[in-house]
Amino acid sequence: MSDGISVDAEDVVGVLTERIEARFDMDMDHLKAAVAAAPTANPDATDIVKWHGHLVAAQAVLNRAEDDLLTALETQPSEVDDPTMGLAHRVNAAVATRDGRAIVVRWLLDPDALGKKALAAERLARLRPRTGPAVQTSAPQRLPGTPAPVPASRAGGAVR
């Protein structure tokens, strides 16, 4: 990864965690607590905490996959068998997942990132969770003297 993030797996999470803490001027534990207490107060912080959690989880999966692969390789003769190759593929998939989540966190941290301005930003804002109902939840009021609507099943004749 670029932007000063080392290729070392542990450094990816560490560097991004430091950037998050610097941006919000608090450590991750306090930021998580603040987001848990008021998730709608700062949607950017809420998104970053959520994706940082995904990143940390992906790193844990990667660590386990690497440990399993190393254990299997220690018991292998010179040729690698199919189950061990499967573990290698699992490590590759875990790296891809971790790196993808790191990219999302980096994007969330960058206020000038592509797609965060103008029309794209408006569209992104529409995707955020709403605080109220998206559609009217009560029946519209009828004017006095207007007959009630007849359900389609009673409107007459069989519907086919």
mmCIF file of N, CA, C and O in Angstrom, residues 12 30 46 51 54 56 71 79 88 90 105 142 154:
data_model
loop_
_atom_site.group_PDB
_atom_site.id
_atom_site.type_symbol
_atom_site.label_atom_id
_atom_site.label_comp_id
_atom_site.label_asym_id
_atom_site.label_seq_id
_atom_site.Cartn_x
_atom_site.Cartn_y
_atom_site.Cartn_z
ATOM 1 N N VAL A 12 -0.282 -1.981 8.761
ATOM 2 C CA VAL A 12 -1.451 -1.434 8.066
ATOM 3 C C VAL A 12 -2.488 -0.984 9.088
ATOM 4 O O VAL A 12 -2.953 0.158 9.056
ATOM 5 N N HIS A 30 -11.812 5.651 23.065
ATOM 6 C CA HIS A 30 -12.689 6.792 23.339
ATOM 7 C C HIS A 30 -13.572 7.116 22.138
ATOM 8 O O HIS A 30 -14.744 7.463 22.288
ATOM 9 N N THR A 46 -18.747 7.633 12.771
ATOM 10 C CA THR A 46 -19.465 6.358 12.831
ATOM 11 C C THR A 46 -19.004 5.430 11.716
ATOM 12 O O THR A 46 -18.734 4.248 11.960
ATOM 13 N N TRP A 51 -15.788 0.727 9.881
ATOM 14 C CA TRP A 51 -14.844 0.111 8.948
ATOM 15 C C TRP A 51 -13.520 -0.228 9.612
ATOM 16 O O TRP A 51 -12.845 -1.188 9.211
ATOM 17 N N HIS A 54 -14.120 -3.565 10.983
ATOM 18 C CA HIS A 54 -14.018 -4.573 9.922
ATOM 19 C C HIS A 54 -12.556 -4.857 9.590
ATOM 20 O O HIS A 54 -12.172 -6.004 9.352
ATOM 21 N N VAL A 56 -9.888 -4.493 11.596
ATOM 22 C CA VAL A 56 -9.272 -5.237 12.702
ATOM 23 C C VAL A 56 -9.694 -6.709 12.648
ATOM 24 O O VAL A 56 -8.874 -7.613 12.831
ATOM 25 N N THR A 71 2.152 -23.501 10.321
ATOM 26 C CA THR A 71 2.120 -24.791 11.011
ATOM 27 C C THR A 71 2.113 -25.936 10.002
ATOM 28 O O THR A 71 2.841 -26.920 10.159
ATOM 29 N N GLU A 79 7.536 -31.140 -1.071
ATOM 30 C CA GLU A 79 6.385 -30.746 -1.897
ATOM 31 C C GLU A 79 5.209 -30.348 -1.009
ATOM 32 O O GLU A 79 4.964 -30.955 0.023
ATOM 33 N N ALA A 88 -2.747 -21.727 1.757
ATOM 34 C CA ALA A 88 -2.086 -20.593 1.095
ATOM 35 C C ALA A 88 -3.112 -19.716 0.380
ATOM 36 O O ALA A 88 -3.029 -18.476 0.426
ATOM 37 N N ARG A 90 -6.188 -19.433 1.284
ATOM 38 C CA ARG A 90 -6.930 -18.765 2.350
ATOM 39 C C ARG A 90 -6.174 -17.513 2.827
ATOM 40 O O ARG A 90 -6.784 -16.474 3.082
ATOM 41 N N VAL A 105 -11.035 2.447 4.699
ATOM 42 C CA VAL A 105 -10.698 3.322 5.824
ATOM 43 C C VAL A 105 -9.892 4.523 5.333
ATOM 44 O O VAL A 105 -10.164 5.661 5.724
ATOM 45 N N ARG A 142 -58.603 11.917 4.228
ATOM 46 C CA ARG A 142 -59.561 12.142 3.148
ATOM 47 C C ARG A 142 -60.397 13.368 3.469
ATOM 48 O O ARG A 142 -60.653 13.672 4.616
ATOM 49 N N ARG A 154 -62.307 -6.524 -3.735
ATOM 50 C CA ARG A 154 -63.753 -6.352 -3.671
ATOM 51 C C ARG A 154 -64.292 -5.492 -4.810
ATOM 52 O O ARG A 154 -65.471 -5.263 -4.892
#
